[in-house]
Coordinates of C-alpha atoms and ligand atoms in Angstrom, one line a residue:
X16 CA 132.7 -12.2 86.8
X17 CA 135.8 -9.6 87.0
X18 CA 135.7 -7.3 89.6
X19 CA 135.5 -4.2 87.7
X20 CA 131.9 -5.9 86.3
X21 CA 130.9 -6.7 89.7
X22 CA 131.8 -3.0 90.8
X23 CA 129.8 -1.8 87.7
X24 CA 126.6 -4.3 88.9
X25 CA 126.8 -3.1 92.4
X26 CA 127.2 0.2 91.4
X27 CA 123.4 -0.3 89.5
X28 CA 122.0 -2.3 91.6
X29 CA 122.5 0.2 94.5
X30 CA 121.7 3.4 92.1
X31 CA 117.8 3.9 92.9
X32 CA 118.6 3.8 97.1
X33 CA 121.5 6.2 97.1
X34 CA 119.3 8.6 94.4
X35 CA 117.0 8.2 97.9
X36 CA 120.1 9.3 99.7
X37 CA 121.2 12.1 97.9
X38 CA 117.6 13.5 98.0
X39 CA 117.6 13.3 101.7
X40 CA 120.6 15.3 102.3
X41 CA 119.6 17.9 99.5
X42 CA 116.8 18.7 101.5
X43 CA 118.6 19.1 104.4
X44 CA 121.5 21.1 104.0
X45 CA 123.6 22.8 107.0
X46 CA 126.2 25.9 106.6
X47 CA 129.9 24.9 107.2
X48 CA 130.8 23.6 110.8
X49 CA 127.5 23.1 111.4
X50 CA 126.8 20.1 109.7
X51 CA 124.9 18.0 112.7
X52 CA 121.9 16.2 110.9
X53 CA 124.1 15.8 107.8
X54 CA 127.1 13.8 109.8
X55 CA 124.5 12.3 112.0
X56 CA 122.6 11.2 109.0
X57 CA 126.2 9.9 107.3
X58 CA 126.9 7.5 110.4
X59 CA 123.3 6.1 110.2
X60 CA 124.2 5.1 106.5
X61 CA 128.0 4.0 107.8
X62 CA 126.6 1.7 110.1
X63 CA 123.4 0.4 107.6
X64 CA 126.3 -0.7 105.4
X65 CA 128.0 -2.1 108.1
X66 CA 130.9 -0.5 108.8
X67 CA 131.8 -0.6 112.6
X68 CA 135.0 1.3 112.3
X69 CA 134.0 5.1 112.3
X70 CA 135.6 8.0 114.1
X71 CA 134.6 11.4 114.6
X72 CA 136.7 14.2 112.9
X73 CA 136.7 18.1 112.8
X74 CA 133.9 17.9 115.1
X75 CA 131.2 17.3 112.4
X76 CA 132.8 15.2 110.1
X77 CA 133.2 11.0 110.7
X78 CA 136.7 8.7 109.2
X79 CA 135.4 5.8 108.8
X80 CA 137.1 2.1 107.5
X81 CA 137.2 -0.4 105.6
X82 CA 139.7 -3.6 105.8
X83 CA 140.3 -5.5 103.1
X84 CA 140.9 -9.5 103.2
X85 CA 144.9 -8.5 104.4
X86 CA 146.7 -5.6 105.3
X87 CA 148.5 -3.9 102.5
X88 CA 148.1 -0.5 101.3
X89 CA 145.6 2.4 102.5
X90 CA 144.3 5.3 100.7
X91 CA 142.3 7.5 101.4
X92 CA 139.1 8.7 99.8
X93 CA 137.5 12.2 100.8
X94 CA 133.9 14.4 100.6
X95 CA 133.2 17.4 101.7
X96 CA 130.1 17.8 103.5
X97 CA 128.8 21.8 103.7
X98 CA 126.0 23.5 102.0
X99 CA 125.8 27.1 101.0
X100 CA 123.9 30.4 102.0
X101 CA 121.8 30.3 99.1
X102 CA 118.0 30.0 98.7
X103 CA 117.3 27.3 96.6
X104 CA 115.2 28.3 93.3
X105 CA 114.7 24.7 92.2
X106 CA 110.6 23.4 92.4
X107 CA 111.6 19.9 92.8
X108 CA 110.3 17.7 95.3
X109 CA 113.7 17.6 97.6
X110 CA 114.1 21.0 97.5
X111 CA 115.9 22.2 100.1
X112 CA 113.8 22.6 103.1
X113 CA 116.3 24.8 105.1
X114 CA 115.4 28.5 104.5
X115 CA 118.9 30.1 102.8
X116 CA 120.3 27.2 102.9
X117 CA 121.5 24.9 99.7
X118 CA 123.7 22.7 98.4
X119 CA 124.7 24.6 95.4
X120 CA 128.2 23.1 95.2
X121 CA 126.9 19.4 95.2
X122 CA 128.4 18.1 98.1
X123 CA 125.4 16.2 98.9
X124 CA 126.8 14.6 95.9
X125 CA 130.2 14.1 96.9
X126 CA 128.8 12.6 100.5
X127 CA 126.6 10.2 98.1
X128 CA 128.5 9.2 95.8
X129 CA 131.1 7.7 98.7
X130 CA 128.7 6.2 100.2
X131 CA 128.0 3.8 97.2
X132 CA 131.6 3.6 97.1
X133 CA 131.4 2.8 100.6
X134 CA 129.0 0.1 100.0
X135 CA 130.5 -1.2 97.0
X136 CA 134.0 -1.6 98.6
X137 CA 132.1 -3.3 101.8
X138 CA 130.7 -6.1 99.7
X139 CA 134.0 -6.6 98.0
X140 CA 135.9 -6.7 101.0
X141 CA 136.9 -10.0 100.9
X142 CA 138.3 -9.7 97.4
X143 CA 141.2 -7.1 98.4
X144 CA 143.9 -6.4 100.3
X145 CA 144.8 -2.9 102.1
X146 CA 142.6 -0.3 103.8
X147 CA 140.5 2.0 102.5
X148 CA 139.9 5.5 104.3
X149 CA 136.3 7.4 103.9
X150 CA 136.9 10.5 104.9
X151 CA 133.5 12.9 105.6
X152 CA 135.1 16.6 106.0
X153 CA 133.2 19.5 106.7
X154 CA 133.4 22.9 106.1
X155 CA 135.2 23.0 102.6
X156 CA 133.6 26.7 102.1
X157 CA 134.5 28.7 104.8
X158 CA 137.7 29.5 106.3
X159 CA 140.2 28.0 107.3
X160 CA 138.6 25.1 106.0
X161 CA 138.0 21.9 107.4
X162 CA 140.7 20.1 106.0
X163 CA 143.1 22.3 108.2
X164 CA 140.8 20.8 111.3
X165 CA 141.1 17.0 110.0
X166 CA 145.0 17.5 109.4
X167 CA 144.8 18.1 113.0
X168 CA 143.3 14.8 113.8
X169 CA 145.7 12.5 115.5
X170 CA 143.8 10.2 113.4
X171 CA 144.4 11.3 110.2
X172 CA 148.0 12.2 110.9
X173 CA 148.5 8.1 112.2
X174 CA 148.1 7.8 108.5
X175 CA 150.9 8.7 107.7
X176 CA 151.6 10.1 103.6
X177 CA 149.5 8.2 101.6
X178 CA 147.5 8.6 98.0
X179 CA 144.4 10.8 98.9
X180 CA 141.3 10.9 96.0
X181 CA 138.5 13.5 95.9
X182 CA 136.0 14.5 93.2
X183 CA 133.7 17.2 92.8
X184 CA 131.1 17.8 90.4
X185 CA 130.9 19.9 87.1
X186 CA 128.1 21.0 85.6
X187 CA 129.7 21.4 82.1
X188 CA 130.5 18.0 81.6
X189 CA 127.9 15.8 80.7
X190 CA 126.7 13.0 83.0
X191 CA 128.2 10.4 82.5
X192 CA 131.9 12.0 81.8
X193 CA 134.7 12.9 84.1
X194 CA 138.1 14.9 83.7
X195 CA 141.2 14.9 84.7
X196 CA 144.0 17.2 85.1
X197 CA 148.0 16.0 86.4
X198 CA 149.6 18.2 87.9
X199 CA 148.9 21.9 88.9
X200 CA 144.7 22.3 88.9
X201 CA 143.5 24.3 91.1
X202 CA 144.3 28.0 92.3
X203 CA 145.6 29.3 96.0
X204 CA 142.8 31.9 97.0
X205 CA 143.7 34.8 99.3
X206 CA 140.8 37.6 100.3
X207 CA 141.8 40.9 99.7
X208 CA 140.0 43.7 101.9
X209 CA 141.2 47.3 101.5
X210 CA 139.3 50.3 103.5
X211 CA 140.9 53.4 102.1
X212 CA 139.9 56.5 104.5
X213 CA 140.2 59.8 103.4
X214 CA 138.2 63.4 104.5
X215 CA 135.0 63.9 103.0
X216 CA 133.3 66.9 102.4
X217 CA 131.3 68.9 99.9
X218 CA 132.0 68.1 96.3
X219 CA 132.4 71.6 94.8
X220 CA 135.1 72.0 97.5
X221 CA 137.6 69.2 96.9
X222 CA 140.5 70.9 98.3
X223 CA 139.3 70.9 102.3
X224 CA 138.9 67.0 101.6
X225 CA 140.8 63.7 100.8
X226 CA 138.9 62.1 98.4
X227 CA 139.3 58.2 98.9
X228 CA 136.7 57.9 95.8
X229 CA 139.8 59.2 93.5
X230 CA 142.6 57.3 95.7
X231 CA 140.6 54.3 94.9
X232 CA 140.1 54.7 91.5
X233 CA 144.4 54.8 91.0
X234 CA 144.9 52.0 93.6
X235 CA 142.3 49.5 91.5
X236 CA 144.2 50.4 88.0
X237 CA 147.6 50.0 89.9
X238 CA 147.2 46.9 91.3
X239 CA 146.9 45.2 88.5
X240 CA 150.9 45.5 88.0
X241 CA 150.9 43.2 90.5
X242 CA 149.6 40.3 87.9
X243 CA 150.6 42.3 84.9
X244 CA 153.9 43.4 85.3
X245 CA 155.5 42.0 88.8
X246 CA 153.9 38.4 88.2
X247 CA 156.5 35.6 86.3
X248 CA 154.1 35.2 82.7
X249 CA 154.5 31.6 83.3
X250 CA 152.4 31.9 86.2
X251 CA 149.0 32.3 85.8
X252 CA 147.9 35.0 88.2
X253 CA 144.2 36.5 88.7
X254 CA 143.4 39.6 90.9
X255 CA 140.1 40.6 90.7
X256 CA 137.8 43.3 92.3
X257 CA 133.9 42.5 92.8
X258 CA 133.1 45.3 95.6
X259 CA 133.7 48.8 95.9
X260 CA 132.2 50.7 97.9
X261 CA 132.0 55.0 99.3
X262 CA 129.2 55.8 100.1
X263 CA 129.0 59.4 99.1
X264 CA 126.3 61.6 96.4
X265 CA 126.6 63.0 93.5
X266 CA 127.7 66.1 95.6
X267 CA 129.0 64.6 98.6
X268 CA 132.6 63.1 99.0
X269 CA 132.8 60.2 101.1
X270 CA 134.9 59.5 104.5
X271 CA 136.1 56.2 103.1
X272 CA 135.8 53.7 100.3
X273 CA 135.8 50.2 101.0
X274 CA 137.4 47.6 98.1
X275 CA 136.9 43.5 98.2
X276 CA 138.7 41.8 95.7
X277 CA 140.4 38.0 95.4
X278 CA 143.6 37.3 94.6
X279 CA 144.8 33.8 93.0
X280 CA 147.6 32.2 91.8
X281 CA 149.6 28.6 91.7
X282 CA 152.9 29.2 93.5
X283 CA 153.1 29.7 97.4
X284 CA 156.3 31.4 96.7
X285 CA 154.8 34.2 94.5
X286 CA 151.5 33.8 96.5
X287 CA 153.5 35.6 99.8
X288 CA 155.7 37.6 97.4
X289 CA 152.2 38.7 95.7
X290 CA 150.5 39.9 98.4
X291 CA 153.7 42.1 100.1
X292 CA 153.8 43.7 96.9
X293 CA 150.1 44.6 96.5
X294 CA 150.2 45.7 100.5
X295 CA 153.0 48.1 99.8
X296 CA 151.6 49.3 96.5
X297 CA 148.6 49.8 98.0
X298 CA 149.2 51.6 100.5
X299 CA 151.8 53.9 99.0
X300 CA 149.4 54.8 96.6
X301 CA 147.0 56.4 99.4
X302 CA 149.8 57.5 101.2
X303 CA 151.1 59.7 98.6
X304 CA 147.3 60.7 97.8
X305 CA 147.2 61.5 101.8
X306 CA 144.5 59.0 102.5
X307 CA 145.3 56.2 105.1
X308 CA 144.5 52.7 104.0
X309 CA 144.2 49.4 105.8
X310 CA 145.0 45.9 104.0
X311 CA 143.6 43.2 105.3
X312 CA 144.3 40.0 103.1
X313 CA 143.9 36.7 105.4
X314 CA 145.3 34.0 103.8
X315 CA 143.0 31.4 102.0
X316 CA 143.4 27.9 100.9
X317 CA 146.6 26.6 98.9
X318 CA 147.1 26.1 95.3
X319 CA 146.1 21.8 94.5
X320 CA 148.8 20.3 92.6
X321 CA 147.4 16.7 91.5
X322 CA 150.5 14.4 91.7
X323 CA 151.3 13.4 88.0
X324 CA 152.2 9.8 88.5
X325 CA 149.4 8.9 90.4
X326 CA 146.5 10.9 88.0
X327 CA 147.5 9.3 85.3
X328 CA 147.2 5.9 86.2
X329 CA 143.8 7.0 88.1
X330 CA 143.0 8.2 84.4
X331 CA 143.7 5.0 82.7
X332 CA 141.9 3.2 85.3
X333 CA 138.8 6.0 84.8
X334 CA 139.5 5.1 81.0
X335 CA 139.4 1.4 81.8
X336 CA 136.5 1.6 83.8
X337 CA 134.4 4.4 81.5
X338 CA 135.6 4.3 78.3
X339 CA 138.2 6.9 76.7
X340 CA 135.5 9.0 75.0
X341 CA 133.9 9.8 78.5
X342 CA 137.6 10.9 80.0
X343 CA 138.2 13.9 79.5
X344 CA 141.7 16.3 79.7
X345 CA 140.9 19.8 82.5
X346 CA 142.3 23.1 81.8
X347 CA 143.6 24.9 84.8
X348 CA 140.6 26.2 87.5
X349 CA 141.2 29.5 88.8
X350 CA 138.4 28.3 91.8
X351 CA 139.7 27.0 95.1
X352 CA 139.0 23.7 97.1
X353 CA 140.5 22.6 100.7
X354 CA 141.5 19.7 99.2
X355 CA 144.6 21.7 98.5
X356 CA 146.0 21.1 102.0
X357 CA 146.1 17.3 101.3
X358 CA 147.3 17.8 98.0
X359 CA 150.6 19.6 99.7
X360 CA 151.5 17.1 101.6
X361 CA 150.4 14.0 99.9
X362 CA 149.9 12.5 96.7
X363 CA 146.8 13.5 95.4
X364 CA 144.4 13.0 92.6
X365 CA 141.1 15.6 92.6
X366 CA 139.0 14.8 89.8
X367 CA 135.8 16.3 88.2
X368 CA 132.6 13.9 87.8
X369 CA 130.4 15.3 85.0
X370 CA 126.9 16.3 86.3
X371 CA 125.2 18.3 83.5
X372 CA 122.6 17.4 81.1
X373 CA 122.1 19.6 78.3
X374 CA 118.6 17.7 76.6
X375 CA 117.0 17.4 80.5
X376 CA 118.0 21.4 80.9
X377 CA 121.0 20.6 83.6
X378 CA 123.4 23.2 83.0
X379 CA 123.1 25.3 86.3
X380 CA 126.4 26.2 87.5
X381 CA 127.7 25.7 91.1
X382 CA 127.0 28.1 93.7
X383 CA 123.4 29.3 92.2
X384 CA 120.1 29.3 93.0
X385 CA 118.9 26.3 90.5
X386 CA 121.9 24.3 90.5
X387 CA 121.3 20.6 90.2
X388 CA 122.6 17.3 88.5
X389 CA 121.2 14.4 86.3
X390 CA 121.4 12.2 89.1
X391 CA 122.8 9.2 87.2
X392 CA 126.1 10.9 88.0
X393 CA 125.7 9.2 90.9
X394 CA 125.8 5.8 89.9
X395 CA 128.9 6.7 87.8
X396 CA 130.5 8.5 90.2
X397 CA 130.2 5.7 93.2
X398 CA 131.6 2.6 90.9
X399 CA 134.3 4.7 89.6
X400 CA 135.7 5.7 93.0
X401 CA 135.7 1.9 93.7
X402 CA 136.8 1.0 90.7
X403 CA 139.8 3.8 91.3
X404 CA 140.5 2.6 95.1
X405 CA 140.7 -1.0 94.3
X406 CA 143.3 0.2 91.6
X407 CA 145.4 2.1 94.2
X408 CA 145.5 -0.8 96.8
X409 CA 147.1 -2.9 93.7
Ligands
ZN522 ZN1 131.7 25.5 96.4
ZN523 ZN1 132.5 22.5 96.3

């Protein structure tokens, strides 16, 4: 039997166990950094398979790997390992069982699915050459991330540049189905937090007071020059406001006014350039209006560029491996992943698994209360990662 067969078999033959798997860590999710049980829980698997290799990164995540018959290439293949402060709304048996607590974002998937990869890769060990790097990060959903801690790894950085893969589920894409995108696929993400403080006061006698409501009002409509007028049309820029808040009456005007907003884009050059533009905007604006402003815009992850060579051959091996009518082309995502940080200084290849499932009512999207997957993702997801590592070590 070829090995992409055998990959396929394994990939079944392990499906039911790792559905176990996934189940397990669904119920127990932890917040970012604080993933204890769930790295302690990874290591138990690690070791089951029979992986002896296996350090400890970012203080809750694990490297661990596997050596092929001879030495040869590496790459490296990462999850992410955080859940999200979310109470679950699903009624199925695994529910989460930590109050508040859920992985919405699937990366009890991701943590999964590499572990059948893991397996998968173990059995086959003797029929490859190179090294294969599973990397368990935690903390993709807070700041600064845990890929800035692994980068910090003497570890990792002993690697040295080499391919990195990493896959995250989408619940508009059918089971069954993933997508790719080469080149730039993912946006930088920078928090924008602006606390404009003026002199409040009785409403009927607006001239004793700055008004910070009104100052607000021209500095929302005026920042959006920033993306519509200052920003290159060939780069796709988003700045968006989803919190305001002064907390006056209907007779009252406020001290202060408190904006939240995020701004994204896919050039670190115009990212910096971006953001000294809207700071000085900004705060001209309630200068001039006599209000004093603070901007306060810490920097978030990085745009992810997926290196063009080495996605499309990942594609024709997912083509290969799936079929071409279950591969499918991504438009750009405006959302942000840590992966980012790799993708800077590495060739990278992030690719979406499809999760959904229209006909068993799967279409839940990421970060809410009932999201959830038709779990033969997993299955699909595990023997393609194989499938797409063996490929690389070619
Ligand atoms: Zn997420
Ligand atoms: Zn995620």
């Amino acid at each position: 039997m070829n090995i992409k067969d055998r990959i396929k078999q394994l990939a079944q033959a392990h499906s039911s166990e790792f559905v176990k798997v996934r189940r397990h860590l669904h119920q127990y999710p932890e917040l970012s950094f604080q993933e204890h049980h769930t790295c302690a829980y990874v290591r138990e698997r690690l070791l089951e398979i029979g992986i002896t290799e296996i350090e400890s990164v970012a203080k809750t995540g694990l490297m661990a790997t596997i050596n092929g018959k001879a030495s040869g290439k590496t790459i490296l293949l990462r999850a992410d390992m955080d859940a999200l402060p979310i109470q679950e709304e699903n009624t199925v048996e695994y529910a989460s069982q930590n109050n508040g607590i859920m992985h919405a974002c699937g990366h009890d998937v991701h943590m999964t699915s590499l572990l059948l990869t893991t397996k998968i890769l173990w059995e086959l060990r003797k029929d490859f050459s190179g090294k294969v790097k599973l990397l368990f990060q935690p903390g993709e959903e807070l700041m600064p991330g845990g890929a800035t801690l692994v980068m910090k790894e003497t570890a990792y950085n002993a690697l040295g540049p080499i391919p990195h893969l990493g896959q995250h589920v989408m619940p508009n894409l059918p089971a069954g189905k993933v997508g790719f995108r080469s080149g730039l696929f993912m946006a930088s993400m920078d928090e924008i937090y602006i606390t404009i403080i003026g002199k409040g006061g009785h409403a009927a006698v607006p001239e004793e007071c700055i008004d910070p409501i009104l100052v607000a009002s021209h500095v929302i409509v005026a920042a959006q020059q920033v993306v519509s007028r200052m920003a290159s049309p060939k780069t796709p820029s988003v700045l968006s406001f989803g919190r305001i808040v002064g907390d006056g009456a209907n007779n009252v005007i406020p001290n202060k006014v408190t904006i939240e907003g995020t701004f994204r884009t896919y050039d670190e050059v115009w990212r910096t350039e971006a953001i000294e533009k809207l700071t000085k905007l900004v705060k001209s604006i309630a200068e001039g209006m006599g209000a004093e402003c603070i901007v306060d815009i810490p920097r978030g992850y990085p745009h992810l560029k997926n290196d063009e060579e080495l996605t499309n051959a990942i594609k024709k091996g997912a083509i290969d491996y799936l079929g071409s009518n279950n591969v499918v082309d991504l438009d750009l995502w405006m959302a942000a992943e840590d992966f980012a940080y790799y993708s800077q200084q590495n060739r990278a290849c992030f690719y979406l698994l499809g999760v959904g499932n229209i006909q068993k009512g799967i279409t839940s999207g990421l970060h809410t209360p009932t999201f959830n997957i038709d779990e033969s993702a997993l299955e699909t997801g595990g023997g393609l990662m194989a499938w797409l590592a063996l490929q690389s070590l070619l």
